PDB file of C-alpha atoms and ligand atoms in Angstrom:
ATOM      1  CA  MET P   1       0.000   0.000   0.000  1.00 95.00           C
ATOM      2  CA  LEU P   2       1.184   3.537  -0.775  1.00 98.00           C
ATOM      3  CA  THR P   3       2.672   5.403   2.188  1.00 98.00           C
ATOM      4  CA  LEU P   4       2.208   9.165   2.321  1.00 98.00           C
ATOM      5  CA  GLY P   5       4.224  11.781   4.174  1.00 98.00           C
ATOM      6  CA  VAL P   6       2.509  15.135   4.610  1.00 99.00           C
ATOM      7  CA  LEU P   7       4.229  18.518   4.977  1.00 98.00           C
ATOM      8  CA  ALA P   8       2.015  21.340   6.258  1.00 98.00           C
ATOM      9  CA  SER P   9       2.576  24.747   7.837  1.00 98.00           C
ATOM     10  CA  GLY P  10      -0.793  25.740   9.230  1.00 97.00           C
ATOM     11  CA  ARG P  11      -4.501  25.001   9.492  1.00 98.00           C
ATOM     12  CA  GLY P  12      -4.268  21.702   7.631  1.00 98.00           C
ATOM     13  CA  SER P  13      -7.730  21.553   6.077  1.00 98.00           C
ATOM     14  CA  ASN P  14      -6.247  19.880   3.000  1.00 98.00           C
ATOM     15  CA  PHE P  15      -4.432  17.437   5.264  1.00 98.00           C
ATOM     16  CA  GLN P  16      -7.818  16.698   6.874  1.00 98.00           C
ATOM     17  CA  SER P  17      -9.497  16.123   3.505  1.00 98.00           C
ATOM     18  CA  ILE P  18      -6.818  13.544   2.690  1.00 98.00           C
ATOM     19  CA  ILE P  19      -7.220  11.847   6.089  1.00 98.00           C
ATOM     20  CA  ASP P  20     -11.003  11.717   5.524  1.00 98.00           C
ATOM     21  CA  SER P  21     -10.570  10.325   2.015  1.00 97.00           C
ATOM     22  CA  ILE P  22      -8.386   7.528   3.349  1.00 98.00           C
ATOM     23  CA  GLU P  23     -10.738   6.764   6.235  1.00 97.00           C
ATOM     24  CA  SER P  24     -13.743   6.643   3.901  1.00 96.00           C
ATOM     25  CA  GLY P  25     -11.907   4.220   1.596  1.00 96.00           C
ATOM     26  CA  PHE P  26     -11.751   6.674  -1.329  1.00 96.00           C
ATOM     27  CA  ILE P  27      -7.927   6.492  -1.331  1.00 97.00           C
ATOM     28  CA  ARG P  28      -6.045   3.296  -0.545  1.00 98.00           C
ATOM     29  CA  ALA P  29      -2.984   4.628   1.288  1.00 98.00           C
ATOM     30  CA  LYS P  30      -1.706   5.365   4.752  1.00 98.00           C
ATOM     31  CA  ILE P  31      -0.137   8.520   6.185  1.00 98.00           C
ATOM     32  CA  SER P  32       2.953   7.679   8.198  1.00 98.00           C
ATOM     33  CA  VAL P  33       4.069  11.150   9.247  1.00 98.00           C
ATOM     34  CA  LEU P  34       3.199  14.855   9.372  1.00 98.00           C
ATOM     35  CA  ILE P  35       6.222  17.147   9.147  1.00 98.00           C
ATOM     36  CA  THR P  36       5.691  20.799   9.957  1.00 98.00           C
ATOM     37  CA  ASP P  37       7.911  23.872  10.101  1.00 98.00           C
ATOM     38  CA  ASN P  38       5.501  25.528  12.538  1.00 98.00           C
ATOM     39  CA  PRO P  39       5.133  24.305  16.142  1.00 98.00           C
ATOM     40  CA  ASN P  40       1.738  26.078  16.379  1.00 98.00           C
ATOM     41  CA  ALA P  41       0.248  24.515  13.258  1.00 98.00           C
ATOM     42  CA  TYR P  42      -3.294  23.244  13.816  1.00 98.00           C
ATOM     43  CA  ALA P  43      -2.310  20.376  11.505  1.00 98.00           C
ATOM     44  CA  ILE P  44      -0.460  18.885  14.507  1.00 98.00           C
ATOM     45  CA  GLU P  45      -3.747  18.500  16.396  1.00 98.00           C
ATOM     46  CA  ARG P  46      -5.361  16.896  13.396  1.00 98.00           C
ATOM     47  CA  ALA P  47      -2.480  14.414  13.234  1.00 98.00           C
ATOM     48  CA  GLY P  48      -2.922  13.614  16.918  1.00 98.00           C
ATOM     49  CA  LYS P  49      -6.622  12.827  16.458  1.00 98.00           C
ATOM     50  CA  HIS P  50      -5.824  10.320  13.734  1.00 98.00           C
ATOM     51  CA  ASN P  51      -2.750   8.618  15.201  1.00 98.00           C
ATOM     52  CA  ILE P  52      -0.339  10.189  12.749  1.00 98.00           C
ATOM     53  CA  GLU P  53       3.119  10.957  14.071  1.00 98.00           C
ATOM     54  CA  PRO P  54       3.871  14.701  13.992  1.00 98.00           C
ATOM     55  CA  ILE P  55       7.424  15.999  13.647  1.00 98.00           C
ATOM     56  CA  VAL P  56       8.335  19.674  14.029  1.00 98.00           C
ATOM     57  CA  LEU P  57      11.434  20.714  12.094  1.00 98.00           C
ATOM     58  CA  LYS P  58      12.275  24.408  12.087  1.00 98.00           C
ATOM     59  CA  PRO P  59      14.604  25.701   9.341  1.00 98.00           C
ATOM     60  CA  LYS P  60      16.368  27.979  11.802  1.00 98.00           C
ATOM     61  CA  ASP P  61      17.632  24.915  13.695  1.00 98.00           C
ATOM     62  CA  PHE P  62      19.607  23.830  10.623  1.00 98.00           C
ATOM     63  CA  PRO P  63      22.800  25.345   9.195  1.00 98.00           C
ATOM     64  CA  ASP P  64      21.254  25.873   5.746  1.00 98.00           C
ATOM     65  CA  LYS P  65      18.384  24.992   3.428  1.00 98.00           C
ATOM     66  CA  ASN P  66      20.197  21.954   2.091  1.00 98.00           C
ATOM     67  CA  ALA P  67      20.656  20.458   5.553  1.00 98.00           C
ATOM     68  CA  TYR P  68      16.985  21.156   6.362  1.00 98.00           C
ATOM     69  CA  TYR P  69      15.599  19.340   3.327  1.00 98.00           C
ATOM     70  CA  PHE P  70      18.173  16.569   3.602  1.00 98.00           C
ATOM     71  CA  ARG P  71      16.813  15.853   7.093  1.00 98.00           C
ATOM     72  CA  ILE P  72      13.207  15.961   5.890  1.00 98.00           C
ATOM     73  CA  ALA P  73      14.066  13.496   3.116  1.00 98.00           C
ATOM     74  CA  GLU P  74      15.727  11.228   5.702  1.00 98.00           C
ATOM     75  CA  GLU P  75      12.654  11.266   7.950  1.00 98.00           C
ATOM     76  CA  LEU P  76      10.427  10.422   4.980  1.00 98.00           C
ATOM     77  CA  GLU P  77      12.657   7.650   3.641  1.00 98.00           C
ATOM     78  CA  LYS P  78      13.004   6.136   7.117  1.00 98.00           C
ATOM     79  CA  ARG P  79       9.232   5.665   7.172  1.00 98.00           C
ATOM     80  CA  GLY P  80       8.998   4.228   3.670  1.00 98.00           C
ATOM     81  CA  VAL P  81       7.169   7.248   2.274  1.00 98.00           C
ATOM     82  CA  GLY P  82       6.446   6.814  -1.450  1.00 98.00           C
ATOM     83  CA  LEU P  83       4.587  10.079  -2.098  1.00 98.00           C
ATOM     84  CA  VAL P  84       5.141  13.418  -0.384  1.00 99.00           C
ATOM     85  CA  ILE P  85       2.136  15.723   0.001  1.00 99.00           C
ATOM     86  CA  LEU P  86       2.573  19.471   0.420  1.00 98.00           C
ATOM     87  CA  ALA P  87      -0.685  20.464   2.084  1.00 98.00           C
ATOM     88  CA  GLY P  88      -0.270  24.177   2.689  1.00 98.00           C
ATOM     89  CA  PHE P  89       3.502  23.950   3.176  1.00 98.00           C
ATOM     90  CA  MET P  90       4.540  27.571   2.795  1.00 96.00           C
ATOM     91  CA  ARG P  91       8.127  27.148   1.634  1.00 96.00           C
ATOM     92  CA  VAL P  92       9.944  26.558  -1.619  1.00 96.00           C
ATOM     93  CA  VAL P  93      11.174  22.993  -1.285  1.00 97.00           C
ATOM     94  CA  GLY P  94      14.943  22.465  -1.495  1.00 98.00           C
ATOM     95  CA  LYS P  95      16.843  20.326  -3.998  1.00 98.00           C
ATOM     96  CA  ALA P  96      17.900  17.829  -1.328  1.00 98.00           C
ATOM     97  CA  LEU P  97      14.267  16.678  -1.118  1.00 98.00           C
ATOM     98  CA  ILE P  98      13.290  17.154  -4.771  1.00 98.00           C
ATOM     99  CA  ASN P  99      16.192  15.051  -6.050  1.00 97.00           C
ATOM    100  CA  LYS P 100      15.207  12.120  -3.840  1.00 98.00           C
ATOM    101  CA  TYR P 101      11.482  12.411  -4.613  1.00 98.00           C
ATOM    102  CA  ARG P 102      11.438  13.524  -8.279  1.00 96.00           C
ATOM    103  CA  ASN P 103       7.823  13.438  -9.543  1.00 97.00           C
ATOM    104  CA  ARG P 104       6.800  12.028  -6.182  1.00 98.00           C
ATOM    105  CA  ILE P 105       6.009  15.331  -4.447  1.00 98.00           C
ATOM    106  CA  MET P 106       2.556  16.864  -4.947  1.00 98.00           C
ATOM    107  CA  ASN P 107       1.555  20.408  -4.086  1.00 98.00           C
ATOM    108  CA  ILE P 108      -1.803  22.164  -4.021  1.00 98.00           C
ATOM    109  CA  HIS P 109      -1.831  25.788  -5.119  1.00 98.00           C
ATOM    110  CA  PRO P 110      -4.848  28.126  -4.781  1.00 98.00           C
ATOM    111  CA  ALA P 111      -4.762  29.528  -8.335  1.00 98.00           C
ATOM    112  CA  LEU P 112      -4.901  28.308 -11.910  1.00 97.00           C
ATOM    113  CA  LEU P 113      -1.190  27.972 -12.631  1.00 98.00           C
ATOM    114  CA  PRO P 114       0.824  29.335 -14.312  1.00 98.00           C
ATOM    115  CA  SER P 115      -1.144  32.398 -13.164  1.00 98.00           C
ATOM    116  CA  PHE P 116      -0.465  33.725  -9.688  1.00 98.00           C
ATOM    117  CA  PRO P 117       2.268  31.470  -8.290  1.00 98.00           C
ATOM    118  CA  GLY P 118       3.828  32.068  -4.888  1.00 96.00           C
ATOM    119  CA  LEU P 119       2.111  33.351  -1.792  1.00 96.00           C
ATOM    120  CA  HIS P 120      -1.483  34.674  -1.651  1.00 97.00           C
ATOM    121  CA  GLY P 121      -2.590  33.285  -5.022  1.00 97.00           C
ATOM    122  CA  GLN P 122      -6.209  34.147  -4.204  1.00 98.00           C
ATOM    123  CA  LYS P 123      -5.411  37.785  -3.352  1.00 98.00           C
ATOM    124  CA  GLN P 124      -3.365  38.094  -6.530  1.00 98.00           C
ATOM    125  CA  ALA P 125      -6.422  36.927  -8.527  1.00 98.00           C
ATOM    126  CA  VAL P 126      -8.776  39.323  -6.693  1.00 98.00           C
ATOM    127  CA  ASP P 127      -6.414  42.270  -7.213  1.00 98.00           C
ATOM    128  CA  TYR P 128      -5.965  41.412 -10.883  1.00 98.00           C
ATOM    129  CA  GLY P 129      -9.716  41.146 -11.476  1.00 98.00           C
ATOM    130  CA  THR P 130      -9.801  37.720 -13.142  1.00 97.00           C
ATOM    131  CA  GLN P 131     -13.289  36.263 -13.636  1.00 96.00           C
ATOM    132  CA  ILE P 132     -12.203  32.648 -13.406  1.00 96.00           C
ATOM    133  CA  SER P 133      -9.935  31.318 -10.705  1.00 96.00           C
ATOM    134  CA  GLY P 134      -9.356  27.936  -9.130  1.00 96.00           C
ATOM    135  CA  CYS P 135      -6.706  25.587  -7.871  1.00 97.00           C
ATOM    136  CA  THR P 136      -3.983  23.345  -9.210  1.00 97.00           C
ATOM    137  CA  VAL P 137      -2.418  20.102  -8.041  1.00 97.00           C
ATOM    138  CA  HIS P 138       1.045  19.686  -9.528  1.00 98.00           C
ATOM    139  CA  PHE P 139       4.253  17.765  -9.103  1.00 98.00           C
ATOM    140  CA  VAL P 140       6.968  19.829  -7.493  1.00 98.00           C
ATOM    141  CA  ASP P 141      10.139  20.800  -9.335  1.00 97.00           C
ATOM    142  CA  GLU P 142      12.876  23.307  -8.496  1.00 95.00           C
ATOM    143  CA  GLY P 143      10.827  26.347  -9.494  1.00 95.00           C
ATOM    144  CA  MET P 144       8.122  28.238  -7.645  1.00 96.00           C
ATOM    145  CA  ASP P 145       4.876  26.363  -8.458  1.00 97.00           C
ATOM    146  CA  THR P 146       6.216  25.435 -11.903  1.00 97.00           C
ATOM    147  CA  GLY P 147       6.052  21.613 -11.929  1.00 98.00           C
ATOM    148  CA  PRO P 148       3.879  19.448 -14.220  1.00 98.00           C
ATOM    149  CA  ILE P 149       0.142  19.998 -13.677  1.00 96.00           C
ATOM    150  CA  ILE P 150      -1.910  16.999 -12.569  1.00 95.00           C
ATOM    151  CA  ILE P 151      -5.420  18.408 -12.053  1.00 93.00           C
ATOM    152  CA  GLN P 152      -7.030  21.832 -12.025  1.00 93.00           C
ATOM    153  CA  ALA P 153     -10.495  22.936 -10.981  1.00 93.00           C
ATOM    154  CA  ALA P 154     -12.031  26.285 -11.882  1.00 94.00           C
ATOM    155  CA  VAL P 155     -14.364  28.526  -9.904  1.00 94.00           C
ATOM    156  CA  PRO P 156     -15.972  31.864 -10.802  1.00 95.00           C
ATOM    157  CA  ALA P 157     -14.458  35.030  -9.354  1.00 96.00           C
ATOM    158  CA  TYR P 158     -16.859  37.955  -8.828  1.00 97.00           C
ATOM    159  CA  HIS P 159     -16.172  41.693  -8.832  1.00 96.00           C
ATOM    160  CA  ASP P 160     -17.134  41.959  -5.176  1.00 97.00           C
ATOM    161  CA  ASP P 161     -15.041  38.987  -4.041  1.00 98.00           C
ATOM    162  CA  THR P 162     -12.552  39.550  -1.262  1.00 98.00           C
ATOM    163  CA  GLU P 163      -9.509  37.389  -0.658  1.00 98.00           C
ATOM    164  CA  GLU P 164     -11.586  35.564   1.968  1.00 98.00           C
ATOM    165  CA  THR P 165     -14.679  34.858  -0.171  1.00 98.00           C
ATOM    166  CA  LEU P 166     -12.629  33.696  -3.142  1.00 98.00           C
ATOM    167  CA  SER P 167     -10.365  31.576  -0.903  1.00 98.00           C
ATOM    168  CA  GLU P 168     -13.389  29.828   0.562  1.00 98.00           C
ATOM    169  CA  ARG P 169     -14.795  29.005  -2.886  1.00 97.00           C
ATOM    170  CA  ILE P 170     -11.418  27.713  -4.068  1.00 97.00           C
ATOM    171  CA  LEU P 171     -10.802  25.712  -0.887  1.00 97.00           C
ATOM    172  CA  LYS P 172     -13.900  23.562  -1.509  1.00 96.00           C
ATOM    173  CA  GLN P 173     -12.373  22.538  -4.829  1.00 95.00           C
ATOM    174  CA  GLU P 174      -8.961  21.966  -3.238  1.00 96.00           C
ATOM    175  CA  HIS P 175     -10.578  19.442  -0.920  1.00 96.00           C
ATOM    176  CA  ARG P 176     -11.929  17.578  -3.944  1.00 94.00           C
ATOM    177  CA  ILE P 177      -9.042  17.585  -6.390  1.00 94.00           C
ATOM    178  CA  PHE P 178      -6.157  16.907  -3.998  1.00 96.00           C
ATOM    179  CA  PRO P 179      -7.535  13.586  -2.740  1.00 96.00           C
ATOM    180  CA  TYR P 180      -8.484  12.719  -6.296  1.00 94.00           C
ATOM    181  CA  ALA P 181      -4.927  13.342  -7.558  1.00 95.00           C
ATOM    182  CA  ILE P 182      -3.540  11.165  -4.754  1.00 97.00           C
ATOM    183  CA  LYS P 183      -6.031   8.443  -5.601  1.00 96.00           C
ATOM    184  CA  LEU P 184      -4.900   8.501  -9.262  1.00 94.00           C
ATOM    185  CA  TYR P 185      -1.262   8.245  -8.144  1.00 97.00           C
ATOM    186  CA  SER P 186      -2.012   5.409  -5.735  1.00 97.00           C
ATOM    187  CA  GLU P 187      -3.648   3.487  -8.584  1.00 95.00           C
ATOM    188  CA  GLY P 188      -0.550   3.927 -10.760  1.00 96.00           C
ATOM    189  CA  ARG P 189      -2.493   6.039 -13.265  1.00 94.00           C
ATOM    190  CA  LEU P 190      -0.141   9.051 -13.441  1.00 95.00           C
ATOM    191  CA  SER P 191       2.963   9.363 -15.568  1.00 96.00           C
ATOM    192  CA  VAL P 192       5.048  12.391 -16.463  1.00 97.00           C
ATOM    193  CA  ASP P 193       6.239  13.187 -19.981  1.00 96.00           C
ATOM    194  CA  GLY P 194       8.225  16.424 -19.929  1.00 95.00           C
ATOM    195  CA  ARG P 195       5.828  19.103 -18.712  1.00 96.00           C
ATOM    196  CA  LYS P 196       2.776  16.908 -19.216  1.00 95.00           C
ATOM    197  CA  VAL P 197       1.095  14.564 -16.828  1.00 95.00           C
ATOM    198  CA  ILE P 198      -0.652  11.678 -18.527  1.00 92.00           C
ATOM    199  CA  ILE P 199      -3.626  10.160 -16.742  1.00 91.00           C
ATOM    200  CA  LYS P 200      -4.278   6.556 -17.699  1.00 89.00           C
ATOM    201  CA  GLY P 201      -7.909   5.722 -18.184  1.00 81.00           C
ATOM    202  CA  SER P 202     -10.768   7.857 -19.330  1.00 60.00           C
ATOM    203  CA  ARG P 203      -9.939  10.954 -21.354  1.00 56.00           C
ATOM    204  CA  GLU P 204     -12.317  13.108 -19.299  1.00 55.00           C
ATOM    205  CA  ASP P 205      -9.975  12.691 -16.352  1.00 51.00           C
ATOM    206  CA  SER P 206      -7.299  14.713 -18.100  1.00 45.00           C
ATOM    207  CA  VAL P 207      -9.463  17.837 -18.487  1.00 46.00           C
ATOM    208  CA  LEU P 208     -11.025  18.329 -15.139  1.00 53.00           C
ATOM    209  CA  ILE P 209     -13.236  21.319 -14.511  1.00 52.00           C
ATOM    210  CA  ASN P 210     -15.230  20.606 -11.368  1.00 50.00           C
ATOM    211  CA  PRO P 211     -15.409  16.915 -12.156  1.00 51.00           C
ATOM    212  CA  PRO P 212     -17.953  14.580 -10.645  1.00 47.00           C
ATOM    213  CA  TYR P 213     -15.742  12.948  -8.038  1.00 52.00           C
ATOM    214  CA  SER P 214     -17.091  10.015  -6.191  1.00 48.00           C
ATOM    215  CA  ASN P 215     -15.406  10.832  -2.908  1.00 52.00           C
ATOM    216  CA  PRO P 216     -18.327  10.334  -0.511  1.00 48.00           C
ATOM    217  CA  SER P 217     -16.856  12.584   2.168  1.00 53.00           C
ATOM    218  CA  HIS P 218     -16.819  15.724  -0.028  1.00 49.00           C
TER     219      HIS P 218
HETATM  220  C1  LIG G   1      -4.500  26.291   0.845  1.00 85.26           C
HETATM  221  O1  LIG G   1      -5.386  27.218   0.259  1.00 85.26           O
HETATM  222  C2  LIG G   1      -3.379  25.949  -0.113  1.00 85.26           C
HETATM  223  O2  LIG G   1      -3.793  25.905  -1.443  1.00 85.26           O
HETATM  224  C3  LIG G   1      -2.447  27.101   0.103  1.00 85.26           C
HETATM  225  O3  LIG G   1      -2.483  27.337   1.502  1.00 85.26           O
HETATM  226  C4  LIG G   1      -3.745  26.938   2.004  1.00 85.26           C
HETATM  227  C5  LIG G   1      -3.516  25.961   3.138  1.00 85.26           C
HETATM  228  O4  LIG G   1      -4.720  25.662   3.759  1.00 85.26           O
HETATM  229  N1  LIG G   1      -1.123  26.790  -0.329  1.00 85.26           N
HETATM  230  C6  LIG G   1      -0.305  27.695  -0.861  1.00 85.26           C
HETATM  231  O5  LIG G   1      -0.606  28.863  -0.999  1.00 85.26           O
HETATM  232  C7  LIG G   1       1.048  27.151  -1.285  1.00 85.26           C
HETATM  233  N2  LIG G   1       1.780  28.150  -1.971  1.00 85.26           N
HETATM  234  P1  LIG G   1      -4.843  24.400   4.702  1.00 85.26           P
HETATM  235  O6  LIG G   1      -3.683  24.502   5.701  1.00 85.26           O
HETATM  236  O7  LIG G   1      -6.167  24.563   5.387  1.00 85.26           O
HETATM  237  O8  LIG G   1      -4.755  23.158   3.867  1.00 85.26           O
END
């Protein structure tokens, strides 16, 4: 069975949606560890409620970025992690981790990439005045939110949206597409060809705008 390691910095609602999707049987996988850079992250409490080991690793306790991500990779490998999930992990991941987990690290970003990478993707969309926004699950490469796109979901953005109202609309879709992407991976249905992710199976799965997921918990 696929073993997941989750990295999260805060609230952890995406982490929770993945836990729920495993517990409901939607995804066949287990989560062996939560690694956080933030000792106050609510994600730690969520881990505790579901018997997932939490580890706090603060970058400032390491000599440099390389040492930090080397240690994270060690912790993941030690636990047999096959797929690394960035669930609101608010840092650009270092090479020491990417090299060991090439095309095996997934991130969720609250915008339709390549628009609005980096922090506050929702605010960037509100400020820009786009009428369609959404979220993206992608594999992580060395760039900032630049890796191959796995799934996107779109939502409308209205002229009177605030960062909060748009974020809430996007978050509902995040909680659907992230578990779905993990499910596809766990079933061996994802492969990467250059910038493109190929999804084995039905063609509709490769163009996903608010798709009819069968995850009963969402
Ligand atoms: C989510 O909206 C996620 O897309 C975003 O942070 C939020 C975390 O929420 N991630 C990024 O902006 C990464 N650059 P959560 O802690 O409740 O899952």
